[in-house]
Coordinates of C-alpha atoms and ligand atoms in Angstrom, one line a residue:
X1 CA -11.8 -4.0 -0.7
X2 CA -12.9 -7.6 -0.4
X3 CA -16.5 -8.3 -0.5
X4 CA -18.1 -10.9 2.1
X5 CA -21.3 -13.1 1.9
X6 CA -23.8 -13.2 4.8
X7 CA -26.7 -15.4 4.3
X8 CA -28.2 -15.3 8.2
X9 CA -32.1 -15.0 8.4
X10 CA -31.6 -13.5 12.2
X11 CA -31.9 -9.7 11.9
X12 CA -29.3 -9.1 15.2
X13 CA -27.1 -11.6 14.3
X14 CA -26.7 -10.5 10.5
X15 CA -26.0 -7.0 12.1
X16 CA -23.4 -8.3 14.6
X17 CA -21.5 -10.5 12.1
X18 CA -21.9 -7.2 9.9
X19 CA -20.6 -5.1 12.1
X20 CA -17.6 -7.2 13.4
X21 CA -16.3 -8.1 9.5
X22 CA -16.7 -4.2 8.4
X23 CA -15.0 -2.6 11.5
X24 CA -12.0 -4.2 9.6
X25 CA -11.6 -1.6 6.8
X26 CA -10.8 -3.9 4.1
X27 CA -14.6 -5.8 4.0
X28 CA -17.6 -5.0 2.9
X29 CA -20.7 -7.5 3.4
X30 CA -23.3 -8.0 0.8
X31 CA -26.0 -9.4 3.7
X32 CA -28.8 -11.8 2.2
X33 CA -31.4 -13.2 4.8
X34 CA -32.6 -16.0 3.0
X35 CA -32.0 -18.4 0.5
X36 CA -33.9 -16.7 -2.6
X37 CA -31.2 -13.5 -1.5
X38 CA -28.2 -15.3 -1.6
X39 CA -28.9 -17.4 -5.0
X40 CA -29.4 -13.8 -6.8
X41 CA -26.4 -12.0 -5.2
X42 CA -24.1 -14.6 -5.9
X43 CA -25.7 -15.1 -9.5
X44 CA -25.2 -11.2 -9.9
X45 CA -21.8 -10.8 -8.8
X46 CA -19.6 -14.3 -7.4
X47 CA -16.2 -12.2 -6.0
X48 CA -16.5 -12.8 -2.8
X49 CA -13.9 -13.9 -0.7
X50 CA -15.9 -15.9 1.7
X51 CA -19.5 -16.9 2.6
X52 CA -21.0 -17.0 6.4
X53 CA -24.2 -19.0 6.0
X54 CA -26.8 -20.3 8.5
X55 CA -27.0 -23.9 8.4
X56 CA -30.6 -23.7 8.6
X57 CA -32.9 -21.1 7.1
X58 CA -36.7 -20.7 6.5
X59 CA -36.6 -21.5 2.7
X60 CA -33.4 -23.8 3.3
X61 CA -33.9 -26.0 6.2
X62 CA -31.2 -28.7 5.1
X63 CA -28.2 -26.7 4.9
X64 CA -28.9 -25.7 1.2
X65 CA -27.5 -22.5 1.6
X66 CA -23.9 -24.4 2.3
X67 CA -24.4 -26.8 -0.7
X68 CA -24.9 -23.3 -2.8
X69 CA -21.9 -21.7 -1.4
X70 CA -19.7 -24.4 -2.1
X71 CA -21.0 -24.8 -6.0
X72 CA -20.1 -21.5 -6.0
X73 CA -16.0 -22.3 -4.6
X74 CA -16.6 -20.2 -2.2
X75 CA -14.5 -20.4 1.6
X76 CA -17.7 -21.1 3.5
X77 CA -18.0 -20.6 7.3
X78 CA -21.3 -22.3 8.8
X79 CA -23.2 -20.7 11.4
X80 CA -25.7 -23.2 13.4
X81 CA -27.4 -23.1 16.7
X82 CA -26.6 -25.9 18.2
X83 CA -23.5 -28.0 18.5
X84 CA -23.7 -31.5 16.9
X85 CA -20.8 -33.7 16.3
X86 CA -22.6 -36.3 13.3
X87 CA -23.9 -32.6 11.2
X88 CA -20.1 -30.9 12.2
X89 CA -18.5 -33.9 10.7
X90 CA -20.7 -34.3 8.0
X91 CA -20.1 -30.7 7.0
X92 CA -16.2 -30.6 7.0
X93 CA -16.3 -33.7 4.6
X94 CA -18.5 -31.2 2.6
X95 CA -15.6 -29.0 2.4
X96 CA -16.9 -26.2 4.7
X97 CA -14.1 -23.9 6.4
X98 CA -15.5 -24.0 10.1
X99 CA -18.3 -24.8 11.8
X100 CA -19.1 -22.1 14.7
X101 CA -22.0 -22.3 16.7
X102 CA -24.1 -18.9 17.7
X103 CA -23.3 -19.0 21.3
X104 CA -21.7 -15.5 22.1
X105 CA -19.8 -12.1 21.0
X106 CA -16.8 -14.1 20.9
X107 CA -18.0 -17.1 18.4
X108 CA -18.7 -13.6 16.3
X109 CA -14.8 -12.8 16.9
X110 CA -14.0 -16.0 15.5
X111 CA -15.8 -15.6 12.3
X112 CA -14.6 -11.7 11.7
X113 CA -10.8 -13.0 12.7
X114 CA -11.3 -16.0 10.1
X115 CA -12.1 -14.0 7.2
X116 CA -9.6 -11.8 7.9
X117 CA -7.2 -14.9 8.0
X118 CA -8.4 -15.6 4.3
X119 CA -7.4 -12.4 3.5
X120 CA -3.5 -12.3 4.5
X121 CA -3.6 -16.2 3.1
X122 CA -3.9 -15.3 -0.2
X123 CA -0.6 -13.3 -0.3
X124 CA 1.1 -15.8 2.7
X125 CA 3.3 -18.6 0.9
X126 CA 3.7 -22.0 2.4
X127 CA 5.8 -24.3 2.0
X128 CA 5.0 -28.5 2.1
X129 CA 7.4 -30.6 1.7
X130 CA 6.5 -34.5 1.9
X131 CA 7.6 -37.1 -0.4
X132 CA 4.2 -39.6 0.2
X133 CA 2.3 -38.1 -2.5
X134 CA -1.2 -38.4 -1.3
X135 CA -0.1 -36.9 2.2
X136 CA 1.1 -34.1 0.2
X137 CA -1.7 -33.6 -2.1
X138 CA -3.8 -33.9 1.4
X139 CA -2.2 -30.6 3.0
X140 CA -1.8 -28.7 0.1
X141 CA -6.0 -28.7 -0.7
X142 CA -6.7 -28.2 3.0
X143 CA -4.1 -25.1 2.7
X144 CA -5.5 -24.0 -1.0
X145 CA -9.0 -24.1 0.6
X146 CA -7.8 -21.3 3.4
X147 CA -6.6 -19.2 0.5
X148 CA -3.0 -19.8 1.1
X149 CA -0.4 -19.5 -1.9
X150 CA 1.2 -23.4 -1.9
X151 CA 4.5 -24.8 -2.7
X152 CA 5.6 -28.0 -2.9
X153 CA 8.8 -30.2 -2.1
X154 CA 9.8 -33.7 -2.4
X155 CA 12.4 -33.4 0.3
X156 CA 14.3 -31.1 2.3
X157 CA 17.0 -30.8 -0.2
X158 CA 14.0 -29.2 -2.7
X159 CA 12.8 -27.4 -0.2
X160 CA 16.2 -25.6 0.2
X161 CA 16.1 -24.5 -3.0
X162 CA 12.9 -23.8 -3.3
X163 CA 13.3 -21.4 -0.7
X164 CA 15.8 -19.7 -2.2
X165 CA 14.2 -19.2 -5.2
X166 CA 11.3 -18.1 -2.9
X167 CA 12.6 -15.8 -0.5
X168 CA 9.0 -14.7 0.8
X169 CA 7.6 -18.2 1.8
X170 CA 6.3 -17.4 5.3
X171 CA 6.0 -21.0 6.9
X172 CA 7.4 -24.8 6.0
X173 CA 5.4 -28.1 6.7
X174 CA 7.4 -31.1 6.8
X175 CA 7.6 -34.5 7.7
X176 CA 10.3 -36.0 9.7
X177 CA 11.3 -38.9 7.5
X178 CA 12.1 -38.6 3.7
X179 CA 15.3 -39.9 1.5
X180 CA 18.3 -37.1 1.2
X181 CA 17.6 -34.7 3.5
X182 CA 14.7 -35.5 6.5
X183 CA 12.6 -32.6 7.9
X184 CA 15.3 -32.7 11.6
X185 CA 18.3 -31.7 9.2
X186 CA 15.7 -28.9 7.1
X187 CA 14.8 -27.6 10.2
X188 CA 18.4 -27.6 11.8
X189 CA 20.2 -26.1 8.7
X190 CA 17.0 -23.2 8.2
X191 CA 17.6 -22.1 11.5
X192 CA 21.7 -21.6 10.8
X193 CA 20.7 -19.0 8.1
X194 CA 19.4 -15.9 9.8
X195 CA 17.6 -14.9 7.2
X196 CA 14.8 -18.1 7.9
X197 CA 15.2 -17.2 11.6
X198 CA 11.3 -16.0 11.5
X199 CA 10.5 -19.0 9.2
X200 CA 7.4 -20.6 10.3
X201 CA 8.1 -24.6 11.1
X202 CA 6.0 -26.8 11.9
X203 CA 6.7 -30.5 11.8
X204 CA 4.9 -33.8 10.7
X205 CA 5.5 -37.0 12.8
X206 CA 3.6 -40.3 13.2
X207 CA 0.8 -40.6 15.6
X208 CA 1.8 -40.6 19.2
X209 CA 5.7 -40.8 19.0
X210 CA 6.4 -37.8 21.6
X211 CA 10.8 -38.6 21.2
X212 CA 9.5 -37.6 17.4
X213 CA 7.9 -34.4 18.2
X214 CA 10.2 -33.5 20.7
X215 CA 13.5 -34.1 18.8
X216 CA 11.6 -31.5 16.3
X217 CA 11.0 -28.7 18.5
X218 CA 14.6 -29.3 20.2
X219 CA 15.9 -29.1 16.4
X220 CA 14.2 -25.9 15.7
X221 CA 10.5 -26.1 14.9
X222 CA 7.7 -24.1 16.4
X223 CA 5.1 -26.9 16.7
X224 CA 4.0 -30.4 15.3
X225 CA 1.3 -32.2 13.6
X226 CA 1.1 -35.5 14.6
X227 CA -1.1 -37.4 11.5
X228 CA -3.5 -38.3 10.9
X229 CA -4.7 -34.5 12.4
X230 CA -8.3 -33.7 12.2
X231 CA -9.1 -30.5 10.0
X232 CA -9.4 -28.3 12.9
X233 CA -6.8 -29.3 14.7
X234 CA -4.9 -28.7 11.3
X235 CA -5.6 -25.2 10.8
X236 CA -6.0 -23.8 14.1
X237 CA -2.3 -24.6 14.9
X238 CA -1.2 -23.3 11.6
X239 CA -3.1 -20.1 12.2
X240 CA -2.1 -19.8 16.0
X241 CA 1.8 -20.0 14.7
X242 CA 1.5 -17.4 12.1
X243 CA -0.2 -15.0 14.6
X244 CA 2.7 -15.3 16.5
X245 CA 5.0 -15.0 14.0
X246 CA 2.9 -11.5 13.0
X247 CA 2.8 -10.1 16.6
X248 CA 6.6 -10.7 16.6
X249 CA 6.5 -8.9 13.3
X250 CA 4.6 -5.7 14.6
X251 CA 6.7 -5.7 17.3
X252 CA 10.0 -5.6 15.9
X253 CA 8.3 -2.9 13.4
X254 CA 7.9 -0.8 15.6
X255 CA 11.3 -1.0 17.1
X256 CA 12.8 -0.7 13.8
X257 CA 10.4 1.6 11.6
X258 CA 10.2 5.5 11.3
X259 CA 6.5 6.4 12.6
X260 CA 5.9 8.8 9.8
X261 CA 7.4 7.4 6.9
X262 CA 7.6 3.7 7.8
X263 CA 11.3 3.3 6.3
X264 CA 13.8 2.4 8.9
X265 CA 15.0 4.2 11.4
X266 CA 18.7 5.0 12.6
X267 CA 18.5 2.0 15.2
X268 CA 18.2 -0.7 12.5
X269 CA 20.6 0.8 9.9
X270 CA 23.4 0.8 13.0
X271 CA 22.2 -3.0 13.5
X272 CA 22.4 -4.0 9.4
X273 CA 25.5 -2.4 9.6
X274 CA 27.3 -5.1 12.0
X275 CA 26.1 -7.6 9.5
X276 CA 26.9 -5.4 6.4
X277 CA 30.3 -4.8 8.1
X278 CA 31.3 -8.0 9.9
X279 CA 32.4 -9.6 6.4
X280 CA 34.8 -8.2 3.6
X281 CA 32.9 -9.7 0.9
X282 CA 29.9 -7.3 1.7
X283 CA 31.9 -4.6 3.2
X284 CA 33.5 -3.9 -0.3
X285 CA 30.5 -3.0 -2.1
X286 CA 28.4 -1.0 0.0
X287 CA 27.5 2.3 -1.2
X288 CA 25.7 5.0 1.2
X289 CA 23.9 7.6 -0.1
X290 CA 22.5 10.6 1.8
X291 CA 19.5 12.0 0.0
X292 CA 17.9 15.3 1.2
X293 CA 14.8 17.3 0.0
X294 CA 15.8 21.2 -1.1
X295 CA 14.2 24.2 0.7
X296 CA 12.3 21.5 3.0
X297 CA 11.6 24.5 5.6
X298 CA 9.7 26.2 3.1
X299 CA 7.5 23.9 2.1
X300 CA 6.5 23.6 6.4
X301 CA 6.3 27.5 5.8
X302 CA 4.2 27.8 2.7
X303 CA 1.9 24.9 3.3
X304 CA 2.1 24.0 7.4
X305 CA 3.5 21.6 8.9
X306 CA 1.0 18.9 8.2
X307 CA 2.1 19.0 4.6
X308 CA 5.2 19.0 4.9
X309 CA 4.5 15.9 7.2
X310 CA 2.9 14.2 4.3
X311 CA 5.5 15.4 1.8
X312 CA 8.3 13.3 3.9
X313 CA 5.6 10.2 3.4
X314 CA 5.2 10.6 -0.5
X315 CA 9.2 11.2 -0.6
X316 CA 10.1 8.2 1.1
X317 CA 7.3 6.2 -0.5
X318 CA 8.9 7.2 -4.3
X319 CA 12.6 6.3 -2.9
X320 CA 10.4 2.6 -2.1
X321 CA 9.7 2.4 -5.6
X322 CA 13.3 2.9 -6.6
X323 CA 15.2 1.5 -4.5
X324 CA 13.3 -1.7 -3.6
X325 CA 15.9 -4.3 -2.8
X326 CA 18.1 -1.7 -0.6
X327 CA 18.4 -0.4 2.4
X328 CA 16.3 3.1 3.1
X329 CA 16.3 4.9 6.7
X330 CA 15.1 8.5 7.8
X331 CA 18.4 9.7 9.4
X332 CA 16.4 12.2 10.9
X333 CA 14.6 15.4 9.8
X334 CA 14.1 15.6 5.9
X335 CA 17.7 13.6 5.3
X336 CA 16.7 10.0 4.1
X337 CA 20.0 7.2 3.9
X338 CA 20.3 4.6 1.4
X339 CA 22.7 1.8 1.8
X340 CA 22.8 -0.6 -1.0
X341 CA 25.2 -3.7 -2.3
X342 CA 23.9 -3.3 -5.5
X343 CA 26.2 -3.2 -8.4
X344 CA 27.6 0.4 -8.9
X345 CA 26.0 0.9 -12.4
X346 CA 22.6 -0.5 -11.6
X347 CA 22.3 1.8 -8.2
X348 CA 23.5 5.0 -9.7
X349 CA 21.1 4.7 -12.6
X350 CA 18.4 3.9 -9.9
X351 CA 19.7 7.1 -7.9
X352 CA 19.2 9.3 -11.7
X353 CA 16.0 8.0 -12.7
X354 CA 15.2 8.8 -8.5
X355 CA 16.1 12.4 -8.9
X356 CA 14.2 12.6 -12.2
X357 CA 10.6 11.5 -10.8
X358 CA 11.4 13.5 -7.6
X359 CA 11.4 16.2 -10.5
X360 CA 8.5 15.4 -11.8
X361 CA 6.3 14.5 -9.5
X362 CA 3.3 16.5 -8.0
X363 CA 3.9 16.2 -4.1
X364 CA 0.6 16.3 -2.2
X365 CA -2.7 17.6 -2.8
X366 CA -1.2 21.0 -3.4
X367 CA 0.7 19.4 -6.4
X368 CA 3.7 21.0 -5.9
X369 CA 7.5 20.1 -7.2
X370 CA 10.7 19.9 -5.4
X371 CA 14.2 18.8 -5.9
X372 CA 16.6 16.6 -3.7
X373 CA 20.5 17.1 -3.0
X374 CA 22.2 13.6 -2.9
X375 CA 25.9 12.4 -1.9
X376 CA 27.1 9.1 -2.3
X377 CA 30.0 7.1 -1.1
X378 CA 30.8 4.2 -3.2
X379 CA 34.6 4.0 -1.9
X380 CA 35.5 1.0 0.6
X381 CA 35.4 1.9 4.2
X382 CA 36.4 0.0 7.8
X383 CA 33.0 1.2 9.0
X384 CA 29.5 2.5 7.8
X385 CA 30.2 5.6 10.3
X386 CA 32.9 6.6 8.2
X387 CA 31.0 5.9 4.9
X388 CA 28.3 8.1 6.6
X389 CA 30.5 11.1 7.4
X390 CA 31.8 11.1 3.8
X391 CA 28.3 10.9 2.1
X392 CA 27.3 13.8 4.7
X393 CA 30.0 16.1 3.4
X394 CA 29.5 15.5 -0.5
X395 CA 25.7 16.2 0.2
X396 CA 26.7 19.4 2.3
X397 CA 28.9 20.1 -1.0
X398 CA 26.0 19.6 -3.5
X399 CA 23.3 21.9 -1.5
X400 CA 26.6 24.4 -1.2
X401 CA 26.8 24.3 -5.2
X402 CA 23.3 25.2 -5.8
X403 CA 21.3 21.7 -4.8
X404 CA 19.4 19.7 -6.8
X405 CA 22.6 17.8 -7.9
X406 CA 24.2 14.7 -6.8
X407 CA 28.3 14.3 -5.3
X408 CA 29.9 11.1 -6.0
X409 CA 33.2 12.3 -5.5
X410 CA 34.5 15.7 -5.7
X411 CA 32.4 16.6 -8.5
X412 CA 28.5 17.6 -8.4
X413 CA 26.2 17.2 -11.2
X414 CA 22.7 16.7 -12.9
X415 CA 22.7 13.3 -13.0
X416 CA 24.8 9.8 -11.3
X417 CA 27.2 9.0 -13.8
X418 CA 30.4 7.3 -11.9
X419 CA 33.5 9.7 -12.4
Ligands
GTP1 N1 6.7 18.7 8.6 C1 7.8 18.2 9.1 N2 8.9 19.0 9.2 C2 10.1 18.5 9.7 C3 10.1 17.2 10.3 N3 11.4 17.0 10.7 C4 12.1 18.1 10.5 N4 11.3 19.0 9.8 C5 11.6 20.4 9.4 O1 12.5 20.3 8.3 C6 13.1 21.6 8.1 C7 14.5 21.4 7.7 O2 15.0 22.7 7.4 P1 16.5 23.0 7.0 O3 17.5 22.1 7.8 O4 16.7 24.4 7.0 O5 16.6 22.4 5.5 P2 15.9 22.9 4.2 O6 14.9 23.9 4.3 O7 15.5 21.6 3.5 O8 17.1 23.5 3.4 P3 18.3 22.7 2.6 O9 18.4 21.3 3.2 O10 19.5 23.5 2.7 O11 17.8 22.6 1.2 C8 12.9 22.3 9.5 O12 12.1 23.4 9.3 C9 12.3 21.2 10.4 O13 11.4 21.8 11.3 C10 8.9 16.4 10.2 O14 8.9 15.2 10.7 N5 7.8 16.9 9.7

């Protein structure tokens, strides 16, 4: 739960702003109405993710509530009454995230949506890559200041490999020109890999050179920045273009995700599998496992349906934990698939130590145990169909020998040892 300052001396707005950040389940506001409050909340306890202070309140008239926010560090989001460009300037040079003005719900909106921005930021990797130094160290502190986790490259050459070594960086800045590899070629050789097709890019060119900007887009990027930017401009594009990239995100989730147990559904494993397939290099050292829960009907009998509904959830949530870097799908039912190019040793240990905590483990609130049946095929196949119907029969041959055992070839037993 993250914990938001609201220092407003207006009782309806300090309830609107409340209401609007705590609909979101993850916030909680501490609300202060003047400045006495908010000096002894924040000298009490200084964890808060943001502040939302009025610029001008009975026992702070000249904005001392946002001079106490920002000795404090904190993200600080001004509200004021009235628009004026010398006291908005003034107070982005200060250091302040926005400056909204009290006009309507929607100027609320803004504020609830920004501190919920904050919140994704902090686990939301960027990528700058510039070699001028001071430009550099420019973007990164506006980006640190919206909460974002920042990397850096000199060129695109570094940035290559520092997205390799970071395979969860969400979104690269770049500029156009800079020695070995300039952000046109980045851009161009990140969209040939499809697994930076969602990549955020957005591009950096000199003021008012449109053939600049538009030979980035046309080479792949999603927008541009041309500099000098002013601060709003800055991060209202950046946080327009990761929306986007999130909305895709949701929707492809739910095209691809099991409802219940949100591990993939049959759709996307079919999909993977052309890629898995395609190549001999990968095709030789996939392994399929079917995994099935014992005696699932009983537990829907014994406990109801609802259990068993959030037995399937804790299952496939312990099989996350165990098989992190592979490929998990609800084939239907209680019969889960893994698909993994992990090395034989490594994934069969993964598949014992699997079968152990299903063991152990005290499923729902009734704290019950249960066992799974699992069969594997490890062998080299023309298709994942065919690796499917042999993984299917070995785990139709462990629950015929007693379940609770695992079939990697002919042979069922307690734990995965290769045979
Ligand atoms: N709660 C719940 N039950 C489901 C769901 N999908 C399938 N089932 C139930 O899962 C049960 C599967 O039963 P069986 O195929 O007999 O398998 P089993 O009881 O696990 O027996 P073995 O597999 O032989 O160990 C059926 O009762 C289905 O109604 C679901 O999404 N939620």
């Amino acid at each position: 739960m993250y914990k938001v300052l609201v220092v407003e001396d207006s009782s309806t707005v300090r309830k609107i702003v409340n209401k609007l950040i705590e609909d979101n389940p993850h916030f909680t506001c501490d609300l202060c109405e003047d400045l006495a409050e908010a000096k002894s909340a924040l000298e009490s306890d200084n964890e808060y993710l943001a502040a939302i202070v009025d610029l001008n309140l009975p026992d702070a008239p000249n904005g001392e509530s946002v001079e106490l926010a920002l000795s404090y560090n904190l993200p600080t989001i001004v509200l004021t009454g009235n628009f004026d460009e010398f006291t908005r300037a003034q107070l982005l040079d200060q250091g302040v995230l926005d400056y909204i003005t009290k006009e309507s719900r929607y100027s609320y909106l803004q504020v609830s949506k920004l501190v919920d921005r904050l919140r994704k930021n902090l686990t939301t990797k960027v990528l700058v890559v510039e070699d001028s130094k001071t430009s550099r160290n420019h973007i990164c502190s506006l980006l640190r200041k919206f909460q974002f986790q920042v990397h850096e490259a000199n060129d695109g050459l570094e940035a290559l490999e520092v997205l390799d070594n970071h395979r969860d960086i969400k979104m690269v800045i770049a500029d156009h020109r800079m020695p070995n590899m300039d952000g046109y070629e980045l851009v161009r050789t990140i969209r040939h890999e499809k697994r930076l097709q969602d990549l955020v890019f957005i591009g950096l060119s000199a003021s008012g050179d449109s053939v600049l900007t538009s030979k980035f887009i046309k080479s792949g990027a999603n927008d541009f920045l041309s500099k000098p930017f002013y601060h709003e401009e800055f991060y209202c594009r950046i946080m327009q273009n990761l929306e986007s990239q999130e909305m895709i995100q949701t929707i492809r989730n739910s095209a691809n995700l099991d409802p219940l147990t949100k591990v993939y559904n049959r759709r996307f494993l079919y999909e993977k599998a052309d890629e898995l397939f395609s190549r001999k290099a990968t095709r030789s050292n996939v392994i399929v496992s079917m995994i099935d829960a014992d005696n699932f009907k009983g537990v829907n009998d014994t406990y109801g349906h609802k259990t068993g509904d959030v037995l399937l959830q804790e299952f496939s949530a312990l099989m996350k934990d165990y098989f992190p870097d592979d490929l998990i799908v609800r084939y239907g039912g209680e019969e889960f698939t893994v698909v993994s190019v992990r090395p034989p040793k490594v994934y069969l240990s993964a598949l014992s130590a699997f079968m152990d905590a299903v063991r152990t483990t005290q499923f729902t609130n009734h704290k019950f145990n249960i066992t799974c049946s699992i069969g594997v095929c490890a062998e080299e196949h023309p298709s994942l169909e065919s690796q499917l119907e042999v993984a299917d029969a070995r785990l139709y041959n462990a629950k015929r020998a007693g379940r609770d055992q695992i079939m990697l070839r002919d042979t069922a037993s307690k734990s995965a040892q290769l045979v």
